[in-house]
Short mmCIF file of C-alpha atoms and ligand atoms in Angstrom, two decimals:
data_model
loop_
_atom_site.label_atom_id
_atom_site.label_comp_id
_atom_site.label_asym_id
_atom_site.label_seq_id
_atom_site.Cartn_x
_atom_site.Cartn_y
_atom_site.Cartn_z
CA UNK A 1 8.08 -28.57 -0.82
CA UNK A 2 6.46 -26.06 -2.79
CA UNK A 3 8.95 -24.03 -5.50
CA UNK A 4 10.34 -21.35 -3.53
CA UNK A 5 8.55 -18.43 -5.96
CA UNK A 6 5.12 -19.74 -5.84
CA UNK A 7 1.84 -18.39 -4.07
CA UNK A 8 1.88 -21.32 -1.41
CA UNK A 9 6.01 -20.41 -0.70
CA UNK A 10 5.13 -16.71 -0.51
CA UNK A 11 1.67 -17.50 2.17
CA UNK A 12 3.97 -19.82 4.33
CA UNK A 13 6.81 -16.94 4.34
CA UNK A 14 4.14 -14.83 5.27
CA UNK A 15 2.00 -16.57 8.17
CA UNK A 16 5.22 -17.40 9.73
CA UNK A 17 6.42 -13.96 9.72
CA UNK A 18 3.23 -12.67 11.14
CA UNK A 19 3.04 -15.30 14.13
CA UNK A 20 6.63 -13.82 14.71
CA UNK A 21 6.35 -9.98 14.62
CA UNK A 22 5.05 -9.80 18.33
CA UNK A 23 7.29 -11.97 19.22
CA UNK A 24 10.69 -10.82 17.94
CA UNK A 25 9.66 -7.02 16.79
CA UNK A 26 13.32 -6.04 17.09
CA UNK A 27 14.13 -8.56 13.84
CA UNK A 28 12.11 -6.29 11.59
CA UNK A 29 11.85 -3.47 9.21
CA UNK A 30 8.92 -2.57 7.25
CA UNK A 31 8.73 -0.84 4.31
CA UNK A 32 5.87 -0.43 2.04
CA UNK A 33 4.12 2.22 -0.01
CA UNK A 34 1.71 3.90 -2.13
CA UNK A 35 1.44 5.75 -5.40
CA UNK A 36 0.21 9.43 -4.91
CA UNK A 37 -2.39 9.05 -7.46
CA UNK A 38 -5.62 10.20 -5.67
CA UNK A 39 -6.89 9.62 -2.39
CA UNK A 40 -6.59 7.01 0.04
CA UNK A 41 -9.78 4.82 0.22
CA UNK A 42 -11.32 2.61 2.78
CA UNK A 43 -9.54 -0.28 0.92
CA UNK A 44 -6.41 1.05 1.99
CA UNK A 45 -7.72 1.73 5.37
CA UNK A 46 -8.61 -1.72 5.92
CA UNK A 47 -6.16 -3.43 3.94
CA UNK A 48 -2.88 -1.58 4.90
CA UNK A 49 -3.20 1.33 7.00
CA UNK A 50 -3.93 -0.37 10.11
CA UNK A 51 -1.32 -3.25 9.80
CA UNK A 52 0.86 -0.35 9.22
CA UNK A 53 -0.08 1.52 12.20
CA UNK A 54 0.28 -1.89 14.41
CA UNK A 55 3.17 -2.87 13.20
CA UNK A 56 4.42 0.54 14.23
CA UNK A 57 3.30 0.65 17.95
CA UNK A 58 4.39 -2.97 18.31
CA UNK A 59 8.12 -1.36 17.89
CA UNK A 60 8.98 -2.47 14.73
CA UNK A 61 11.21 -0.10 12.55
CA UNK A 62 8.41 1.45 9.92
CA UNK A 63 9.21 2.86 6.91
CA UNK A 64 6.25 4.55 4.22
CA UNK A 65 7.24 5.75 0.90
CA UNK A 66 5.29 8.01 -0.80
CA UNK A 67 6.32 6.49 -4.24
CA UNK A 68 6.34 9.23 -6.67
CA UNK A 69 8.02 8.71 -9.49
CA UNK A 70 5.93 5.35 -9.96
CA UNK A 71 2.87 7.73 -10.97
CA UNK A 72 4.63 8.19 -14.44
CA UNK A 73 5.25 4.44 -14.85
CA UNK A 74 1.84 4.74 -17.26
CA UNK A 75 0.83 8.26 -17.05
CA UNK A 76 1.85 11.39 -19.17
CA UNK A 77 1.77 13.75 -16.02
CA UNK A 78 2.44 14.77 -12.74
CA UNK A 79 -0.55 17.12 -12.41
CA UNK A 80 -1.92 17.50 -8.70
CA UNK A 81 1.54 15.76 -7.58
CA UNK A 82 2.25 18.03 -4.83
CA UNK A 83 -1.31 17.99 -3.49
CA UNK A 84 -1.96 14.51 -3.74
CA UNK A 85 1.40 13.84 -1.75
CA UNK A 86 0.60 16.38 1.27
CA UNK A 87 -2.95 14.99 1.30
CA UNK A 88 -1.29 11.16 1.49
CA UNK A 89 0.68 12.49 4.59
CA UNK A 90 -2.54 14.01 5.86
CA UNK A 91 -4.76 10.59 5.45
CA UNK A 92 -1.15 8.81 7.10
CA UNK A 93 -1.18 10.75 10.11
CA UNK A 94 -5.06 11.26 10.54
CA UNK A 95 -5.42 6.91 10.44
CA UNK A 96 -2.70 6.78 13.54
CA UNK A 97 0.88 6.85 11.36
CA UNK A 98 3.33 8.84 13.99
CA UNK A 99 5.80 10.25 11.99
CA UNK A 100 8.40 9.85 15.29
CA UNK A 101 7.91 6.61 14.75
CA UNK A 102 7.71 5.84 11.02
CA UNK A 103 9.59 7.90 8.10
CA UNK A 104 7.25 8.89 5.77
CA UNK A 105 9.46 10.20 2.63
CA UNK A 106 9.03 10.20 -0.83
CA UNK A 107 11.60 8.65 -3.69
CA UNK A 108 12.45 11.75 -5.86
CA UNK A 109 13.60 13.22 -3.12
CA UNK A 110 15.94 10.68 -2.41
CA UNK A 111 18.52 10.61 -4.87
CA UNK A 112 20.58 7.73 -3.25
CA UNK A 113 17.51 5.67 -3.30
CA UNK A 114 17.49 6.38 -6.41
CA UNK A 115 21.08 5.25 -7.56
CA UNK A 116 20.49 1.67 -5.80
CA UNK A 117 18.20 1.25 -9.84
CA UNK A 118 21.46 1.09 -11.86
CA UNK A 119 23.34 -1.92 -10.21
CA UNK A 120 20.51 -3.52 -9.74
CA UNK A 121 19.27 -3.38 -13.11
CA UNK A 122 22.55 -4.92 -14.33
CA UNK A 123 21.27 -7.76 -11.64
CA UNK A 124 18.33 -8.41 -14.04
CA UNK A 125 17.40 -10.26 -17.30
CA UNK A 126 15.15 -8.91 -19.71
CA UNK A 127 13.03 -11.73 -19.68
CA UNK A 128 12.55 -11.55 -15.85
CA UNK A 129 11.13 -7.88 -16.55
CA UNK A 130 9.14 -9.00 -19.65
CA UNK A 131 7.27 -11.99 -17.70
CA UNK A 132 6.32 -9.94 -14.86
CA UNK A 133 2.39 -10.50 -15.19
CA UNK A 134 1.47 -7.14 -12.86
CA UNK A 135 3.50 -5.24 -15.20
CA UNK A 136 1.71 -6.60 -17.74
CA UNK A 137 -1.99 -6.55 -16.11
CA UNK A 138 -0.93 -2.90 -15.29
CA UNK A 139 0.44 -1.52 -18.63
CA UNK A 140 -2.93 -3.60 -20.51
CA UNK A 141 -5.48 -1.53 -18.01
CA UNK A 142 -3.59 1.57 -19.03
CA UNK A 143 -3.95 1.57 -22.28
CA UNK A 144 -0.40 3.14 -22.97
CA UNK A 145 2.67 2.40 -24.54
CA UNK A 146 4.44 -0.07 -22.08
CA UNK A 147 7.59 2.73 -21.00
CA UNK A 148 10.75 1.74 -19.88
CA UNK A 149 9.66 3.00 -16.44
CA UNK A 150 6.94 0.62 -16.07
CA UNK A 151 8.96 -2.68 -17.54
CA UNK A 152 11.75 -1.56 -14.94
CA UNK A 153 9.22 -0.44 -11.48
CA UNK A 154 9.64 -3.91 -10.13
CA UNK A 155 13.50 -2.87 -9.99
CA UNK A 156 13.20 0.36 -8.57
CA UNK A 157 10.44 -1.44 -5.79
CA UNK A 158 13.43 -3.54 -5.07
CA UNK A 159 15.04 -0.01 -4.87
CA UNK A 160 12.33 1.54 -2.11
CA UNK A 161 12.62 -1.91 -0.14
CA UNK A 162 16.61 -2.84 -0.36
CA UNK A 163 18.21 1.10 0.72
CA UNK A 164 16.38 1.16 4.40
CA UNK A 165 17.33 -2.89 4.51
CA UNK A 166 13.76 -3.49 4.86
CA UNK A 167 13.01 -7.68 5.29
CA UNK A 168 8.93 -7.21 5.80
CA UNK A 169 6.74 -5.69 2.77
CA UNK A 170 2.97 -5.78 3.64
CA UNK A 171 1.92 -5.63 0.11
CA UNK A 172 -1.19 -7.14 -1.95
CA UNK A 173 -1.26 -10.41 -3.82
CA UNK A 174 -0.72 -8.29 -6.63
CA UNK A 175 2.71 -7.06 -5.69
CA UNK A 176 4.12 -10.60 -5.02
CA UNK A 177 6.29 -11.05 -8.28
CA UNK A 178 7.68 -7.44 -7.01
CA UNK A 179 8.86 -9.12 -4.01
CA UNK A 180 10.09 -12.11 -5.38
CA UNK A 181 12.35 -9.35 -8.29
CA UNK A 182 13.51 -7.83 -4.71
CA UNK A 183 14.59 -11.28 -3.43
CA UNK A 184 16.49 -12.36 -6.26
CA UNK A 185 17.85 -8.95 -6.69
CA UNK A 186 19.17 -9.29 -3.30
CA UNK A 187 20.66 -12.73 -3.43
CA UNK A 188 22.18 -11.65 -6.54
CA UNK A 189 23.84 -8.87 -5.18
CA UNK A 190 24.66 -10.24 -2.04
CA UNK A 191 26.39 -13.64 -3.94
CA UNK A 192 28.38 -11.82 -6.93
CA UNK A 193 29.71 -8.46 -4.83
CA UNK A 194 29.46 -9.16 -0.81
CA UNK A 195 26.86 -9.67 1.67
CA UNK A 196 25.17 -6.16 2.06
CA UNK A 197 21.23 -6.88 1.40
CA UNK A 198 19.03 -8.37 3.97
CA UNK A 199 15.88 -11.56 2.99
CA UNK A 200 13.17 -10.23 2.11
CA UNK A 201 9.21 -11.39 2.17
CA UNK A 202 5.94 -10.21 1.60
CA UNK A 203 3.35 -10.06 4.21
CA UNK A 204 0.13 -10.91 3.06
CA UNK A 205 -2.62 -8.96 4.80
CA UNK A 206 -4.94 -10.83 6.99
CA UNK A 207 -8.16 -8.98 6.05
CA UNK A 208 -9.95 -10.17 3.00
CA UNK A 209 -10.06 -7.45 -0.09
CA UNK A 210 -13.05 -4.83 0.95
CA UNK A 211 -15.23 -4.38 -2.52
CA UNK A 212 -16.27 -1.24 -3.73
CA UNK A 213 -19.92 -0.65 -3.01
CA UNK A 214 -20.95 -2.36 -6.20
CA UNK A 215 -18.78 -5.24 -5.68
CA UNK A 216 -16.51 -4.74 -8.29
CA UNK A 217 -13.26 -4.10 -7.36
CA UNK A 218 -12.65 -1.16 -5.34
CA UNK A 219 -11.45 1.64 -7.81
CA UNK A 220 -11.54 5.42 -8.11
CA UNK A 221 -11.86 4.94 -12.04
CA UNK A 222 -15.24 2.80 -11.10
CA UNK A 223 -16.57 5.62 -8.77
CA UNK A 224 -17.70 2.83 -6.10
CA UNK A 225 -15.22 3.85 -3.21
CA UNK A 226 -15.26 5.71 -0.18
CA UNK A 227 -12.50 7.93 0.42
CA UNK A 228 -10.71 8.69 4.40
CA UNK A 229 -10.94 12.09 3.46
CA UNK A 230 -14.40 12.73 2.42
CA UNK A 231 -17.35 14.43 4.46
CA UNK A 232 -20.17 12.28 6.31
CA UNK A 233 -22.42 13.99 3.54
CA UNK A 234 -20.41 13.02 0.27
CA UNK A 235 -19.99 9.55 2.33
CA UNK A 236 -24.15 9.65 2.40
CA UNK A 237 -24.47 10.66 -0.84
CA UNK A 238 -22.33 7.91 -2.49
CA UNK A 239 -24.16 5.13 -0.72
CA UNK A 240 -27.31 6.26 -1.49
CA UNK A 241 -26.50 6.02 -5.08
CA UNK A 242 -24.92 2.88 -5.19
CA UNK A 243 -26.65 0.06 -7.10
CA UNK A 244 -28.43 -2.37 -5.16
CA UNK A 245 -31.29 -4.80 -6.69
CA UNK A 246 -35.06 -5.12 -6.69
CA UNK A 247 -35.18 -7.91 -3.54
CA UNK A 248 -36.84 -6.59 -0.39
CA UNK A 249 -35.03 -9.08 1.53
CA UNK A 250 -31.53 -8.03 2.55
CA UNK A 251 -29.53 -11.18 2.54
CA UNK A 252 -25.46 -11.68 2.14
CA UNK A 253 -24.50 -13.26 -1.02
CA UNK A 254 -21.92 -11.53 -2.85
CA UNK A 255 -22.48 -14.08 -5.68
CA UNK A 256 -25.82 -12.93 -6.67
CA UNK A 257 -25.84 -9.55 -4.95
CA UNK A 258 -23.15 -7.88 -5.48
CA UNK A 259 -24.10 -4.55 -4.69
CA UNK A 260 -26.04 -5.37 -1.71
CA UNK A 261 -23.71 -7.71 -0.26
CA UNK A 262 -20.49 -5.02 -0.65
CA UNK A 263 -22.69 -3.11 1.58
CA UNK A 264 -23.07 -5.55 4.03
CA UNK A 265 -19.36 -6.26 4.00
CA UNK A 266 -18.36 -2.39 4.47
CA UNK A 267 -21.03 -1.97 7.39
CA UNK A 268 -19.65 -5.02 8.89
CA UNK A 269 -16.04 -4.38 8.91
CA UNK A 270 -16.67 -0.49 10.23
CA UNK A 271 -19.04 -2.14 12.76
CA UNK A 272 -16.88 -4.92 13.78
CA UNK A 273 -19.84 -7.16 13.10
CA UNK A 274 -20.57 -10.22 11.08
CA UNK A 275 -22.15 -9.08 7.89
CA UNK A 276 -24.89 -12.05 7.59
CA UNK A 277 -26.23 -10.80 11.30
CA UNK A 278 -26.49 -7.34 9.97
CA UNK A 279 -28.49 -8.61 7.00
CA UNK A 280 -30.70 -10.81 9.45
CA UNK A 281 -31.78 -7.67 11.37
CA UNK A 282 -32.54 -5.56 8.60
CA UNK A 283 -34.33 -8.37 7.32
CA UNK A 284 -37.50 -7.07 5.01
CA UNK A 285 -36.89 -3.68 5.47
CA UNK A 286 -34.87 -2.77 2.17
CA UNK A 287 -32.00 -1.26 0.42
CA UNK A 288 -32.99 1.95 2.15
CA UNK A 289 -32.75 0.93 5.77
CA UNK A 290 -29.05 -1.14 4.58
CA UNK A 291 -27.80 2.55 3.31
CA UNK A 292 -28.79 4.10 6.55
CA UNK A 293 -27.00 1.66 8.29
CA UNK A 294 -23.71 1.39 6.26
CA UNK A 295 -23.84 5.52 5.94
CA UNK A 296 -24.07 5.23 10.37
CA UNK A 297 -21.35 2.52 10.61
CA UNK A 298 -18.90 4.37 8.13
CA UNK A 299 -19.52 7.80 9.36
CA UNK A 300 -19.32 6.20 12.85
CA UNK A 301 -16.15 4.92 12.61
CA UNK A 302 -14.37 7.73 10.59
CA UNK A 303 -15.76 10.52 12.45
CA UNK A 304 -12.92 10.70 15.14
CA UNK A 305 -9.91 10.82 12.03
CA UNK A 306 -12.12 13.22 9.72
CA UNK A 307 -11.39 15.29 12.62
CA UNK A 308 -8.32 14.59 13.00
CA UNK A 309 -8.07 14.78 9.69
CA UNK A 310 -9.50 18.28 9.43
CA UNK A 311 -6.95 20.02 11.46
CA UNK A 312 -4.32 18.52 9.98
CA UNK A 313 -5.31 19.87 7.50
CA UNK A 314 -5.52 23.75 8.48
CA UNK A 315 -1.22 23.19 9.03
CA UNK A 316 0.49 23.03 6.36
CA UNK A 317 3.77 24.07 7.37
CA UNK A 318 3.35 20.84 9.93
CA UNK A 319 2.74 18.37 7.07
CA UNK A 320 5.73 19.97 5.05
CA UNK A 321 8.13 19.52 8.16
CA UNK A 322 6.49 16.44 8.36
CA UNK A 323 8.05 15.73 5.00
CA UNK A 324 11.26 17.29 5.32
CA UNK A 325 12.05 15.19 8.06
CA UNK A 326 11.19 11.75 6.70
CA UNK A 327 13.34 12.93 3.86
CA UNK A 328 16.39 13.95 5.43
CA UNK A 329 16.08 10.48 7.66
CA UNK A 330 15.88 8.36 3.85
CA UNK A 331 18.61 10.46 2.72
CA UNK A 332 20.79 9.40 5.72
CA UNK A 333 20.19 6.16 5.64
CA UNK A 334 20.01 5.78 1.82
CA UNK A 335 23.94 7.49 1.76
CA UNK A 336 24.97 5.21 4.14
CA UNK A 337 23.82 2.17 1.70
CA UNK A 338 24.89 3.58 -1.26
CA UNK A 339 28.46 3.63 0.28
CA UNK A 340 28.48 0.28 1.15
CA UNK A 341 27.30 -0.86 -2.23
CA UNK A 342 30.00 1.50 -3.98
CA UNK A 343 32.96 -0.51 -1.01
CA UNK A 344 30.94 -4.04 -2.16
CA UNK A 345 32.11 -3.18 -5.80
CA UNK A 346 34.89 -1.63 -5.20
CA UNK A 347 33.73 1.86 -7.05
CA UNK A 348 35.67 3.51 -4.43
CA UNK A 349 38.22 6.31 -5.03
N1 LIG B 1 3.41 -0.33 -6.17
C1 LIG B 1 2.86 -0.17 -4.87
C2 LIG B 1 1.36 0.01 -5.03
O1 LIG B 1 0.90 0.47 -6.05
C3 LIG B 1 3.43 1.04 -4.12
C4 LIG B 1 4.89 0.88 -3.79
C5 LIG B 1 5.93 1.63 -4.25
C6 LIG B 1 5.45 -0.10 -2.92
N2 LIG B 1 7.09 1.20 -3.74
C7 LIG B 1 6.86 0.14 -2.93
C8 LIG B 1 4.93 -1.14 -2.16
C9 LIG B 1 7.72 -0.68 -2.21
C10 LIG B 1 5.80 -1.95 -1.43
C11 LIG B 1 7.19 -1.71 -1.46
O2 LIG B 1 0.63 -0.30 -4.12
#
């Protein structure tokens, strides 16, 4: 039996869940989320956004959270905020989200959400925050002062998942110890006060991390990946640049090539074709002919929600309503778990 908080625990957990989800969607609710930092990237296409988007159609309750307030976990500003939210909306609904199926809201403006951090802080040790290794990873890559916002995120991710009763987090391997705060929060909670929080796990997504097009890790700080929302041209332009090597011979080996392979692997996955046969057929004819092929298969494939995209873009007022409506939706349901924490405490007077 492997310790309930390890990797193998978690992956179990998580295959089980997804050989379940067509099968009982009425058991779940999703929530999961993303920081409105920048733009949404093909990693996120391919990584979340079209679990999310499944999950939704196959009639399980979906819940996004634009996660705000975790932007100043490690940053001294909220510049662009506003923008960077509407344009995550914009990149949610262009990729297939339906917001009459899945409440898209944001935390600050979800005060009862919000609340949820300060019993559930007394729930945790400072150890458990200190030994947190994303935390750490995170506040190291940084290079800031680790705040009391960033020690405590975990908590407040416990917050985001816990207030909508959410059991089902697609997240990265990353966010694992998050989950595994969220569980014990739960338990916690659930043992010393009364039974109020649902299990929780972490689904694990089934597609294997997409590198950026040098084969480092997809980042925006690293310039190397493609965003939903850019043109076919800047799309062009940014594979044309990327760094490939001096062989002739296109061949898939991310060991040795990385810049040629991450090519291979983001024509093949906008294709829906086996990277090592696209290499085959472009054989001896170059980096060039690989751009022009990657540049067809992206622009391809994101051509139908660019448009999309595009006239979401021209409305607004549609994204704001958008908005308002996820948010009044979290607020209800957020109130209505708030209460039953305050009865499970007895803080009520
Ligand atoms: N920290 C997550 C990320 O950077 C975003 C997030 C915020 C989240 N709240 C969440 C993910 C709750 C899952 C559940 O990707």
């Amino acid at each position: 039996m492997p310790n309930e908080g390890s990797y193998e625990a978690a992956l179990k957990r998580s295959n089980e869940i997804h050989a379940d989800l067509p099968v009982h969607p009425e058991k779940y609710t999703m929530l999961t989320g993303d920081r409105p930092t920048g733009r949404l990237h093909l990693g996120h296409y391919f990584g979340t956004l079209v679990d999310r988007v499944r999950m939704q159609d196959m009639g399980i309750k979906t819940n996004v959270i634009i996660a705000d307030y975790q932007v100043i976990t490690d940053r001294d500003t909220t510049e662009h905020i506003a923008d960077n939210v509407y344009n995550m909306v914009i990149d949610y609904l262009a990729c297939g989200l339906d917001p009459a199926k899945t409440m898209i809201f944001t935390h600050s403006a979800v005060p009862a959400l919000n609340q949820l951090m300060l019993p559930f802080l007394s729930l945790v040790s400072e150890a458990e925050l200190q030994r947190n290794p994303t935390v750490k990873a995170e506040q190291e890559a940084s290079g800031h002062a680790l705040t009391g916002l960033l020690l405590t995120y975990p908590v407040h991710q416990a917050c985001d998942i816990l207030f909508c009763k959410g059991n089902i987090v697609p997240v990265g391997r990353d966010q694992l110890p998050h989950i595994e705060q969220t569980r014990l929060i739960a338990r916690r909670f659930n043992e010393r006060y009364d039974r109020v929080f649902p299990e929780v796990a972490g689904l694990l997504t089934s597609t294997p991390l997409l590198p950026g097009l040098d084969g480092r890790k997809m980042s925006k700080s690293y310039g190397n990946s493609i965003d939903i929302s850019m043109s076919a041209e800047e799309t062009a332009k940014l594979i044309k640049k990327s760094k490939t090597d001096s062989e002739r011979m296109i061949t898939f080996d991310p060991e040795a090539r990385p810049g040629v392979s991450a090519l291979l692997t983001t024509a093949g996955i906008c294709a829906g074709r086996d990277p090592e046969e696209i290499a085959d057929e472009i054989g001896d004819a170059g980096a060039g002919a690989l751009k022009r092929y990657v540049t067809d298969a992206v622009n391809g494939y994101f051509e139908p929600i660019r448009a999309r995209r595009a006239e979401l873009e021209r409305d607004r007022g549609y994204i704001r309503d958008v908005l308002a409506d996820g948010n009044r939706r979290a607020n209800e349901i957020a109130d209505a778990t708030l209460a039953e924490v305050r009865a499970a405490m007895g803080m009520v007077y």
